[in-house]
């Protein structure tokens, strides 16, 4: 009866388009299936919020994230899609437009659109700069209008090339929520001039993410990797079969002491997390028939390159609970504090938890994984989370200055192979000194950050967990709805997760350049 009521509510919703209603009805149908067989202990952990399956469906029939080899697709064409190999940029863009509609994900929209500068560059021969600009701009508009989902993700860099520069130019000009964008930075390859262009874009539209290319590349084999959805790093020609996340706050609440947390409680709930990973992966790989798809048959993905993501969140609350730290007072943000993000001992405890999680994930075999293992992930939160901080981030509204912020979190980054991100909110004065943004970025990456991400306080386009929204869309959502699928998530996140309370911080001019060499 509850499902029938939900169906009726969805179809009568005045703020949803017919397409959005279809998507929500499909989710309700998936949730009406009988859940996979799991132990009573795991069922209890799920029902009490210690472990979360990220609402991927009761019986998963598609992977969470899929990363096809688009270069191979353009070179070979597709029998299934009745497409020949692309011969020029028009054919390449047309072919990509077609295949994107056949690449599934948890959102039903592709979360990976490819390393587009590398993929498209061979098809740009003989074209002048303005011709390339016009074609890519139309392609960018098409993506936002036909696949209106901010989890859709493009990668560019680390090399300096005309397609990379054109995408940066178009993205800053259009300021669309989709696609999301990551710029790969490699200090041995990427010129400072190109990194500065990416930093200028952040000042303009809070995009792109800037990824530490050498660290990511060293985590995978020669086939490569991609950054997808929010900021998730996964094997190219593979993906993530599932993402299960562990609520560290709830785990810490069950521990009698710090030693009990490490010796007993954390291992117990990690074991239950792996039980859910196994159940969900087994159904996908053995019963859903997904891996009979044309993506596999035509060599665009390989089943062995899919891995489960072992996600965690609530690190800040876990540390403060384990230390018995009192509730944070926002009146004392810049004063000495014992809280996570502000105190060396608290930060070190957080690092110790990440190290312990890394050891557990790397020592625990899974049936369907990347080289037989899951990948540890600092999960960025979802719109219904309340009173808990995403991943290993510092609680919103309590952020220290950008330098201290980065130094507090850098040690975590070595452990989270499949993605970790913080969002630095920078005061709008950065627009008069974009060089400081570049230096802050270089400093963070030199300290081991896998991903540098910043919002600029005055921009309409801002990040939530890692996906983009427009504040202007949030303001009108209740009255007019939105053509973009992720606006509703951003609206809920604004109400539930305090994202609008992030503290804009000024980068001191005298600090930024020297910090890059620390």
Short mmCIF file of C-alpha atoms in Angstrom, two decimals:
data_model
loop_
_atom_site.label_atom_id
_atom_site.label_comp_id
_atom_site.label_asym_id
_atom_site.label_seq_id
_atom_site.Cartn_x
_atom_site.Cartn_y
_atom_site.Cartn_z
CA UNK A 1 0.00 0.00 0.00
CA UNK A 2 2.89 2.35 0.81
CA UNK A 3 4.27 1.86 -2.71
CA UNK A 4 0.89 2.69 -4.25
CA UNK A 5 0.72 5.87 -2.18
CA UNK A 6 4.24 6.82 -3.27
CA UNK A 7 3.41 6.15 -6.93
CA UNK A 8 0.34 8.41 -6.67
CA UNK A 9 2.32 11.16 -4.95
CA UNK A 10 4.98 11.10 -7.67
CA UNK A 11 2.61 11.31 -10.62
CA UNK A 12 0.75 14.24 -9.04
CA UNK A 13 3.87 16.22 -8.15
CA UNK A 14 3.51 19.62 -9.87
CA UNK A 15 7.25 20.31 -9.88
CA UNK A 16 8.40 17.15 -11.67
CA UNK A 17 8.63 16.78 -15.44
CA UNK A 18 7.25 13.59 -17.04
CA UNK A 19 10.81 12.31 -17.44
CA UNK A 20 11.62 12.98 -13.79
CA UNK A 21 8.40 11.26 -12.74
CA UNK A 22 9.41 8.20 -14.76
CA UNK A 23 12.78 8.13 -13.01
CA UNK A 24 11.21 8.34 -9.55
CA UNK A 25 8.63 5.68 -10.42
CA UNK A 26 11.44 3.38 -11.51
CA UNK A 27 13.22 3.89 -8.19
CA UNK A 28 10.02 3.06 -6.33
CA UNK A 29 9.64 -0.10 -8.38
CA UNK A 30 13.19 -1.19 -7.55
CA UNK A 31 12.54 -0.52 -3.86
CA UNK A 32 9.44 -2.71 -3.97
CA UNK A 33 11.47 -5.84 -4.79
CA UNK A 34 12.42 -8.33 -2.10
CA UNK A 35 15.78 -7.38 -0.61
CA UNK A 36 18.80 -9.61 -1.12
CA UNK A 37 19.37 -12.30 1.51
CA UNK A 38 21.53 -10.88 4.33
CA UNK A 39 22.15 -11.81 7.97
CA UNK A 40 19.95 -10.53 10.81
CA UNK A 41 22.99 -8.71 12.22
CA UNK A 42 23.51 -6.84 8.96
CA UNK A 43 19.79 -6.13 8.66
CA UNK A 44 19.96 -4.54 12.11
CA UNK A 45 23.00 -2.45 11.15
CA UNK A 46 21.18 -1.21 8.04
CA UNK A 47 17.96 -0.39 9.83
CA UNK A 48 19.77 1.58 12.55
CA UNK A 49 21.83 3.63 10.11
CA UNK A 50 25.26 2.15 10.81
CA UNK A 51 25.57 0.78 7.26
CA UNK A 52 23.94 2.30 4.17
CA UNK A 53 23.46 0.76 0.71
CA UNK A 54 23.13 4.20 -0.93
CA UNK A 55 19.64 3.34 -2.24
CA UNK A 56 21.05 1.45 -5.23
CA UNK A 57 18.00 -0.81 -5.38
CA UNK A 58 17.02 -3.98 -3.57
CA UNK A 59 18.36 -6.23 -6.35
CA UNK A 60 21.00 -4.37 -8.41
CA UNK A 61 20.72 -4.92 -12.17
CA UNK A 62 23.32 -2.35 -13.27
CA UNK A 63 26.63 -1.21 -11.75
CA UNK A 64 26.76 1.96 -9.74
CA UNK A 65 29.34 3.53 -12.08
CA UNK A 66 30.48 2.48 -15.56
CA UNK A 67 33.62 3.83 -17.30
CA UNK A 68 33.66 2.71 -20.96
CA UNK A 69 36.75 3.02 -23.13
CA UNK A 70 35.40 5.75 -25.40
CA UNK A 71 38.63 6.00 -27.41
CA UNK A 72 38.22 2.35 -28.46
CA UNK A 73 34.57 3.00 -29.26
CA UNK A 74 35.39 5.88 -31.61
CA UNK A 75 38.23 3.94 -33.25
CA UNK A 76 36.19 0.77 -33.83
CA UNK A 77 32.60 1.94 -34.07
CA UNK A 78 29.86 -0.30 -32.70
CA UNK A 79 28.01 -3.25 -34.23
CA UNK A 80 25.26 -2.97 -31.63
CA UNK A 81 24.71 0.74 -32.28
CA UNK A 82 25.28 0.34 -36.03
CA UNK A 83 28.01 2.97 -36.06
CA UNK A 84 31.20 3.04 -38.11
CA UNK A 85 34.50 4.32 -36.75
CA UNK A 86 34.53 8.12 -36.43
CA UNK A 87 36.39 9.98 -39.18
CA UNK A 88 36.24 13.60 -37.99
CA UNK A 89 35.17 15.72 -35.01
CA UNK A 90 31.53 15.93 -36.09
CA UNK A 91 31.29 12.15 -36.32
CA UNK A 92 33.10 11.70 -33.01
CA UNK A 93 30.78 14.08 -31.16
CA UNK A 94 27.74 12.50 -32.79
CA UNK A 95 28.87 8.99 -31.84
CA UNK A 96 29.51 10.02 -28.24
CA UNK A 97 26.08 11.66 -28.08
CA UNK A 98 24.56 8.32 -29.10
CA UNK A 99 26.53 5.99 -26.82
CA UNK A 100 26.03 8.14 -23.71
CA UNK A 101 22.34 7.19 -23.81
CA UNK A 102 23.32 3.51 -23.57
CA UNK A 103 25.74 3.75 -20.62
CA UNK A 104 23.95 2.96 -17.35
CA UNK A 105 24.69 4.07 -13.82
CA UNK A 106 22.92 4.35 -10.49
CA UNK A 107 21.40 7.61 -11.77
CA UNK A 108 20.36 6.10 -15.14
CA UNK A 109 22.55 8.77 -16.74
CA UNK A 110 26.24 8.19 -17.59
CA UNK A 111 28.55 9.41 -14.83
CA UNK A 112 31.67 9.19 -17.02
CA UNK A 113 31.92 10.95 -20.38
CA UNK A 114 35.59 10.21 -20.93
CA UNK A 115 39.02 11.80 -20.93
CA UNK A 116 37.60 14.07 -23.60
CA UNK A 117 40.67 16.01 -24.69
CA UNK A 118 42.61 12.77 -25.23
CA UNK A 119 39.59 11.10 -26.87
CA UNK A 120 38.72 13.98 -29.23
CA UNK A 121 42.15 15.36 -30.14
CA UNK A 122 42.79 12.84 -32.98
CA UNK A 123 39.64 14.10 -34.72
CA UNK A 124 40.60 17.78 -34.67
CA UNK A 125 43.19 17.67 -37.44
CA UNK A 126 42.75 20.47 -39.94
CA UNK A 127 40.30 22.43 -37.80
CA UNK A 128 41.03 25.96 -36.62
CA UNK A 129 40.56 27.04 -33.00
CA UNK A 130 37.22 28.78 -33.55
CA UNK A 131 35.73 25.78 -35.38
CA UNK A 132 36.69 23.50 -32.50
CA UNK A 133 35.23 26.03 -30.04
CA UNK A 134 31.86 26.23 -31.84
CA UNK A 135 31.49 22.45 -32.07
CA UNK A 136 32.45 21.79 -28.45
CA UNK A 137 30.24 24.60 -27.19
CA UNK A 138 27.22 23.09 -28.94
CA UNK A 139 28.18 19.66 -27.58
CA UNK A 140 28.44 21.13 -24.04
CA UNK A 141 25.00 22.72 -24.31
CA UNK A 142 23.55 19.45 -25.63
CA UNK A 143 24.95 17.52 -22.65
CA UNK A 144 23.38 19.86 -20.11
CA UNK A 145 20.01 19.99 -21.86
CA UNK A 146 19.56 16.30 -22.73
CA UNK A 147 21.37 14.64 -19.79
CA UNK A 148 20.58 17.16 -17.05
CA UNK A 149 22.37 15.49 -14.18
CA UNK A 150 25.32 17.01 -12.30
CA UNK A 151 26.88 13.60 -11.59
CA UNK A 152 27.85 13.39 -15.28
CA UNK A 153 31.62 13.89 -15.40
CA UNK A 154 34.30 14.87 -17.96
CA UNK A 155 38.08 14.58 -17.47
CA UNK A 156 40.74 16.72 -19.19
CA UNK A 157 44.52 17.17 -18.83
CA UNK A 158 47.30 16.79 -17.79
CA UNK A 159 48.71 17.68 -21.22
CA UNK A 160 48.32 21.11 -22.78
CA UNK A 161 46.22 20.84 -25.93
CA UNK A 162 43.58 22.72 -27.89
CA UNK A 163 40.66 20.55 -26.75
CA UNK A 164 41.60 20.91 -23.07
CA UNK A 165 41.84 24.70 -23.38
CA UNK A 166 38.62 24.88 -25.37
CA UNK A 167 36.68 22.89 -22.78
CA UNK A 168 37.96 25.21 -20.03
CA UNK A 169 36.92 28.22 -22.13
CA UNK A 170 33.43 26.85 -22.82
CA UNK A 171 32.84 25.71 -19.24
CA UNK A 172 33.70 29.14 -17.79
CA UNK A 173 31.51 30.85 -20.37
CA UNK A 174 28.39 28.69 -20.00
CA UNK A 175 28.55 28.05 -16.22
CA UNK A 176 26.36 24.95 -16.46
CA UNK A 177 25.84 22.52 -13.62
CA UNK A 178 26.54 19.68 -16.07
CA UNK A 179 28.85 18.18 -16.92
CA UNK A 180 31.03 18.05 -13.83
CA UNK A 181 34.70 18.51 -14.71
CA UNK A 182 38.08 17.32 -13.42
CA UNK A 183 41.38 18.73 -14.64
CA UNK A 184 44.27 16.29 -14.22
CA UNK A 185 47.45 18.01 -12.99
CA UNK A 186 50.90 16.49 -13.36
CA UNK A 187 53.77 18.81 -12.34
CA UNK A 188 56.12 17.07 -14.77
CA UNK A 189 53.76 17.59 -17.72
CA UNK A 190 51.32 20.43 -17.04
CA UNK A 191 52.60 23.99 -17.58
CA UNK A 192 51.78 26.53 -14.89
CA UNK A 193 49.97 28.63 -17.49
CA UNK A 194 47.43 25.83 -18.04
CA UNK A 195 47.00 25.20 -14.32
CA UNK A 196 46.38 28.92 -13.90
CA UNK A 197 43.61 28.74 -16.51
CA UNK A 198 41.98 25.97 -14.48
CA UNK A 199 42.37 28.05 -11.31
CA UNK A 200 40.84 31.05 -13.08
CA UNK A 201 37.87 28.84 -13.96
CA UNK A 202 37.40 27.90 -10.31
CA UNK A 203 37.23 31.59 -9.46
CA UNK A 204 34.68 32.06 -12.24
CA UNK A 205 32.40 29.02 -11.83
CA UNK A 206 33.75 26.77 -9.01
CA UNK A 207 34.88 24.21 -11.61
CA UNK A 208 36.96 22.15 -12.30
CA UNK A 209 38.13 19.78 -9.60
CA UNK A 210 41.92 19.53 -9.91
CA UNK A 211 43.20 15.98 -9.52
CA UNK A 212 46.68 14.87 -8.51
CA UNK A 213 47.34 12.83 -11.64
CA UNK A 214 50.52 11.01 -10.53
CA UNK A 215 48.92 9.74 -7.30
CA UNK A 216 45.81 8.50 -9.10
CA UNK A 217 47.75 6.94 -11.98
CA UNK A 218 50.06 5.07 -9.60
CA UNK A 219 47.02 3.48 -7.95
CA UNK A 220 45.96 1.72 -11.18
CA UNK A 221 47.44 -0.29 -14.02
CA UNK A 222 48.47 0.87 -17.49
CA UNK A 223 44.92 0.70 -18.84
CA UNK A 224 44.23 3.73 -16.67
CA UNK A 225 41.49 5.30 -14.59
CA UNK A 226 38.83 7.98 -14.68
CA UNK A 227 37.27 10.45 -12.25
CA UNK A 228 33.49 10.05 -12.29
CA UNK A 229 30.34 11.38 -10.62
CA UNK A 230 31.41 13.66 -7.76
CA UNK A 231 35.13 12.87 -7.49
CA UNK A 232 35.31 9.08 -7.59
CA UNK A 233 38.45 7.45 -9.01
CA UNK A 234 37.89 4.05 -10.69
CA UNK A 235 39.50 1.74 -13.26
CA UNK A 236 38.99 2.72 -16.90
CA UNK A 237 37.08 0.09 -18.92
CA UNK A 238 35.50 -0.96 -15.63
CA UNK A 239 33.83 0.89 -12.81
CA UNK A 240 32.16 0.35 -9.45
CA UNK A 241 29.75 -2.53 -9.07
CA UNK A 242 28.43 -1.11 -5.79
CA UNK A 243 29.06 1.50 -3.09
CA UNK A 244 28.30 0.63 0.52
CA UNK A 245 29.12 3.18 3.20
CA UNK A 246 29.88 2.86 6.91
CA UNK A 247 28.70 5.52 9.38
CA UNK A 248 31.75 6.11 11.61
CA UNK A 249 29.75 8.30 13.97
CA UNK A 250 27.40 5.43 14.80
CA UNK A 251 30.34 3.02 15.08
CA UNK A 252 32.08 5.33 17.56
CA UNK A 253 28.90 5.64 19.65
CA UNK A 254 28.98 1.85 20.18
CA UNK A 255 32.58 1.82 21.47
CA UNK A 256 33.42 1.95 25.20
CA UNK A 257 36.86 3.40 24.54
CA UNK A 258 39.29 4.23 21.76
CA UNK A 259 40.91 0.81 22.11
CA UNK A 260 37.49 -0.90 21.97
CA UNK A 261 36.74 1.05 18.80
CA UNK A 262 39.89 -0.17 17.04
CA UNK A 263 40.04 -3.69 18.48
CA UNK A 264 36.38 -4.72 18.38
CA UNK A 265 33.72 -2.34 17.10
CA UNK A 266 35.31 -1.07 13.89
CA UNK A 267 36.35 -4.59 12.69
CA UNK A 268 32.86 -5.90 13.44
CA UNK A 269 31.07 -3.31 11.34
CA UNK A 270 33.66 -3.50 8.58
CA UNK A 271 32.91 -7.25 8.40
CA UNK A 272 29.19 -6.49 8.06
CA UNK A 273 29.93 -3.88 5.39
CA UNK A 274 31.80 -6.50 3.42
CA UNK A 275 28.87 -8.88 3.81
CA UNK A 276 26.60 -6.35 2.10
CA UNK A 277 29.21 -5.67 -0.58
CA UNK A 278 29.40 -9.39 -1.33
CA UNK A 279 25.63 -9.83 -1.49
CA UNK A 280 25.10 -6.88 -3.82
CA UNK A 281 28.07 -7.67 -6.08
CA UNK A 282 27.15 -11.34 -6.36
CA UNK A 283 23.63 -10.56 -7.56
CA UNK A 284 24.88 -8.04 -10.13
CA UNK A 285 27.58 -10.32 -11.53
CA UNK A 286 25.81 -13.68 -11.30
CA UNK A 287 22.08 -13.02 -11.67
CA UNK A 288 21.38 -9.66 -13.32
CA UNK A 289 22.89 -10.54 -16.73
CA UNK A 290 24.38 -7.04 -16.99
CA UNK A 291 27.72 -8.42 -18.11
CA UNK A 292 26.13 -9.84 -21.26
CA UNK A 293 25.71 -6.29 -22.60
CA UNK A 294 27.23 -4.92 -25.81
CA UNK A 295 29.60 -2.83 -23.69
CA UNK A 296 31.31 -6.08 -22.67
CA UNK A 297 30.98 -7.89 -26.01
CA UNK A 298 32.56 -4.96 -27.89
CA UNK A 299 35.42 -4.62 -25.39
CA UNK A 300 34.43 -1.25 -23.97
CA UNK A 301 34.33 -2.61 -20.40
CA UNK A 302 35.71 -5.72 -18.70
CA UNK A 303 33.96 -7.47 -15.82
CA UNK A 304 37.26 -7.96 -13.97
CA UNK A 305 37.81 -4.19 -13.83
CA UNK A 306 34.79 -3.51 -11.61
CA UNK A 307 35.33 -3.00 -7.90
CA UNK A 308 33.10 -2.33 -4.91
CA UNK A 309 33.62 0.98 -3.14
CA UNK A 310 33.95 0.71 0.64
CA UNK A 311 32.70 4.14 1.69
CA UNK A 312 32.97 5.88 5.05
CA UNK A 313 31.53 9.10 6.42
CA UNK A 314 31.22 10.86 9.78
CA UNK A 315 34.95 10.87 10.58
CA UNK A 316 34.71 14.23 12.35
CA UNK A 317 31.93 13.10 14.66
CA UNK A 318 33.65 9.77 15.33
CA UNK A 319 36.85 11.49 16.46
CA UNK A 320 35.05 13.99 18.66
CA UNK A 321 32.93 11.21 20.24
CA UNK A 322 35.94 9.00 20.93
CA UNK A 323 37.80 11.91 22.55
CA UNK A 324 34.76 13.06 24.54
CA UNK A 325 35.01 16.48 22.91
CA UNK A 326 32.13 18.86 23.71
CA UNK A 327 29.95 20.34 20.99
CA UNK A 328 31.69 22.89 18.79
CA UNK A 329 30.91 26.55 19.38
CA UNK A 330 30.90 28.55 16.17
CA UNK A 331 31.84 31.61 18.21
CA UNK A 332 35.26 30.06 18.79
CA UNK A 333 36.12 28.86 15.30
CA UNK A 334 39.52 30.57 15.20
CA UNK A 335 40.46 29.95 18.85
CA UNK A 336 42.39 26.92 20.21
CA UNK A 337 40.12 23.90 20.10
CA UNK A 338 40.23 20.17 20.82
CA UNK A 339 37.96 19.42 17.87
CA UNK A 340 38.68 17.48 14.71
CA UNK A 341 40.17 19.80 12.12
CA UNK A 342 41.51 22.20 14.75
CA UNK A 343 43.65 20.09 17.08
CA UNK A 344 46.74 17.99 16.30
CA UNK A 345 45.77 15.09 18.58
CA UNK A 346 42.24 14.97 17.15
CA UNK A 347 43.56 15.08 13.60
CA UNK A 348 46.06 12.31 14.35
CA UNK A 349 43.28 10.11 15.71
CA UNK A 350 41.40 10.63 12.47
CA UNK A 351 44.49 9.69 10.48
CA UNK A 352 44.83 6.54 12.60
CA UNK A 353 41.23 5.56 11.80
CA UNK A 354 41.86 6.04 8.07
CA UNK A 355 45.02 3.93 8.30
CA UNK A 356 43.11 1.16 10.09
CA UNK A 357 40.36 1.22 7.46
CA UNK A 358 42.97 1.07 4.70
CA UNK A 359 44.56 -2.01 6.28
CA UNK A 360 41.18 -3.75 6.64
CA UNK A 361 40.10 -3.04 3.06
CA UNK A 362 43.45 -4.06 1.56
CA UNK A 363 43.55 -7.31 3.54
CA UNK A 364 39.96 -8.39 2.91
CA UNK A 365 39.35 -10.34 -0.32
CA UNK A 366 36.14 -9.79 -2.26
CA UNK A 367 34.72 -12.06 -4.94
CA UNK A 368 34.27 -9.30 -7.50
CA UNK A 369 36.90 -6.61 -7.05
CA UNK A 370 39.89 -4.84 -8.58
CA UNK A 371 42.62 -7.45 -8.18
CA UNK A 372 40.31 -9.12 -5.69
CA UNK A 373 39.85 -6.11 -3.43
CA UNK A 374 37.41 -3.31 -2.73
CA UNK A 375 38.55 0.32 -2.94
CA UNK A 376 38.36 2.61 0.08
CA UNK A 377 36.29 5.76 -0.48
CA UNK A 378 35.66 8.92 1.55
CA UNK A 379 31.95 9.25 0.77
CA UNK A 380 30.68 12.79 0.22
CA UNK A 381 27.31 12.44 1.93
CA UNK A 382 23.77 12.35 0.57
CA UNK A 383 20.90 14.79 0.80
CA UNK A 384 19.12 13.11 3.73
CA UNK A 385 22.16 13.12 6.07
CA UNK A 386 21.59 15.11 9.25
CA UNK A 387 24.03 15.98 12.04
CA UNK A 388 26.86 14.13 10.35
CA UNK A 389 29.75 15.32 8.19
CA UNK A 390 30.58 13.81 4.79
CA UNK A 391 33.68 11.63 4.46
CA UNK A 392 36.67 12.89 6.44
CA UNK A 393 35.69 16.55 6.03
CA UNK A 394 35.68 19.21 8.73
CA UNK A 395 32.10 20.07 9.80
CA UNK A 396 30.50 22.85 7.78
CA UNK A 397 30.53 26.18 9.55
CA UNK A 398 33.63 25.28 11.59
CA UNK A 399 36.27 25.34 8.87
CA UNK A 400 39.64 26.88 9.79
CA UNK A 401 41.65 29.04 7.39
CA UNK A 402 42.47 27.32 4.06
CA UNK A 403 46.10 26.58 4.98
CA UNK A 404 45.22 24.92 8.30
CA UNK A 405 42.29 23.18 6.61
CA UNK A 406 44.52 21.51 4.04
CA UNK A 407 47.21 20.62 6.56
CA UNK A 408 44.64 18.96 8.84
CA UNK A 409 43.32 16.65 6.10
CA UNK A 410 46.29 15.95 3.82
CA UNK A 411 47.38 12.81 5.69
CA UNK A 412 44.05 11.11 4.94
CA UNK A 413 44.42 11.27 1.17
CA UNK A 414 46.96 8.46 0.78
CA UNK A 415 44.39 5.90 1.93
CA UNK A 416 41.30 6.64 -0.19
CA UNK A 417 42.08 5.13 -3.59
CA UNK A 418 38.58 5.49 -5.01
CA UNK A 419 38.13 9.10 -4.05
CA UNK A 420 38.43 11.71 -1.33
CA UNK A 421 37.56 15.37 -1.49
CA UNK A 422 37.09 18.39 0.66
CA UNK A 423 35.47 21.61 -0.51
CA UNK A 424 37.30 24.77 0.44
CA UNK A 425 34.98 27.77 0.41
CA UNK A 426 37.03 30.81 -0.54
CA UNK A 427 36.03 34.44 -0.08
CA UNK A 428 35.12 36.27 -3.29
CA UNK A 429 38.23 38.48 -2.95
CA UNK A 430 40.11 35.59 -4.58
CA UNK A 431 38.75 36.83 -7.92
CA UNK A 432 41.16 39.75 -7.77
CA UNK A 433 44.06 37.38 -7.06
CA UNK A 434 43.47 34.09 -8.94
CA UNK A 435 47.19 33.34 -8.69
CA UNK A 436 46.58 32.66 -4.99
CA UNK A 437 44.05 29.97 -5.95
CA UNK A 438 46.66 28.29 -8.13
CA UNK A 439 49.28 28.43 -5.37
CA UNK A 440 46.84 27.05 -2.82
CA UNK A 441 46.07 24.21 -5.21
CA UNK A 442 49.76 23.43 -5.83
CA UNK A 443 50.39 23.49 -2.10
CA UNK A 444 47.56 21.05 -1.39
CA UNK A 445 48.67 18.65 -4.12
CA UNK A 446 52.30 18.81 -2.96
CA UNK A 447 51.14 17.74 0.52
CA UNK A 448 49.44 14.67 -0.95
CA UNK A 449 45.89 15.84 -1.73
CA UNK A 450 44.37 13.58 -4.36
CA UNK A 451 41.82 16.22 -5.29
CA UNK A 452 41.66 19.99 -4.86
CA UNK A 453 38.16 21.47 -4.89
CA UNK A 454 36.97 24.98 -4.09
CA UNK A 455 33.79 27.02 -4.08
CA UNK A 456 33.97 30.79 -4.39
CA UNK A 457 31.44 32.39 -2.07
CA UNK A 458 29.88 34.82 -4.54
CA UNK A 459 29.34 32.30 -7.36
CA UNK A 460 25.86 31.08 -8.24
CA UNK A 461 27.35 27.73 -9.26
CA UNK A 462 28.50 25.82 -6.15
CA UNK A 463 29.34 22.26 -5.14
CA UNK A 464 27.22 20.18 -2.79
CA UNK A 465 28.98 16.88 -2.09
CA UNK A 466 30.93 17.18 -5.32
CA UNK A 467 28.17 17.70 -7.84
CA UNK A 468 27.11 21.19 -8.88
CA UNK A 469 23.95 23.21 -8.26
CA UNK A 470 22.93 26.79 -8.88
CA UNK A 471 21.84 28.71 -5.80
CA UNK A 472 19.33 30.53 -7.99
CA UNK A 473 17.72 27.18 -8.90
CA UNK A 474 17.49 26.23 -5.21
CA UNK A 475 15.75 29.51 -4.43
CA UNK A 476 12.96 28.84 -6.93
CA UNK A 477 12.73 25.05 -6.69
CA UNK A 478 9.66 24.82 -4.43
CA UNK A 479 7.68 27.14 -6.68
CA UNK A 480 8.84 26.10 -10.14
CA UNK A 481 10.73 22.80 -9.91
CA UNK A 482 13.82 22.39 -12.08
CA UNK A 483 14.72 20.81 -15.41
CA UNK A 484 17.91 19.37 -13.83
CA UNK A 485 17.63 16.11 -11.92
CA UNK A 486 20.09 17.07 -9.17
CA UNK A 487 18.46 20.34 -8.10
CA UNK A 488 16.08 18.44 -5.84
CA UNK A 489 19.04 16.73 -4.15
CA UNK A 490 20.71 20.09 -3.66
CA UNK A 491 17.51 21.54 -2.23
CA UNK A 492 17.30 18.71 0.32
CA UNK A 493 21.02 18.99 1.10
CA UNK A 494 20.64 22.72 1.75
CA UNK A 495 17.87 21.96 4.24
CA UNK A 496 19.45 18.93 5.91
CA UNK A 497 23.24 19.02 5.66
CA UNK A 498 24.24 22.65 6.34
CA UNK A 499 26.04 23.10 3.02
CA UNK A 500 25.01 26.76 2.95
CA UNK A 501 26.79 27.29 6.29
CA UNK A 502 30.27 26.68 4.88
CA UNK A 503 32.60 29.44 6.04
CA UNK A 504 34.15 31.54 3.25
CA UNK A 505 37.84 32.03 4.04
CA UNK A 506 40.35 34.55 2.74
CA UNK A 507 43.65 33.31 1.33
CA UNK A 508 46.28 35.62 2.77
CA UNK A 509 48.42 37.02 -0.05
CA UNK A 510 51.62 36.52 1.89
CA UNK A 511 50.80 32.89 2.70
CA UNK A 512 49.70 31.44 -0.60
CA UNK A 513 52.91 31.59 -2.71
CA UNK A 514 55.18 30.28 0.06
CA UNK A 515 52.73 27.53 0.95
CA UNK A 516 53.18 25.98 -2.48
CA UNK A 517 56.76 25.05 -1.61
CA UNK A 518 56.10 23.61 1.86
#
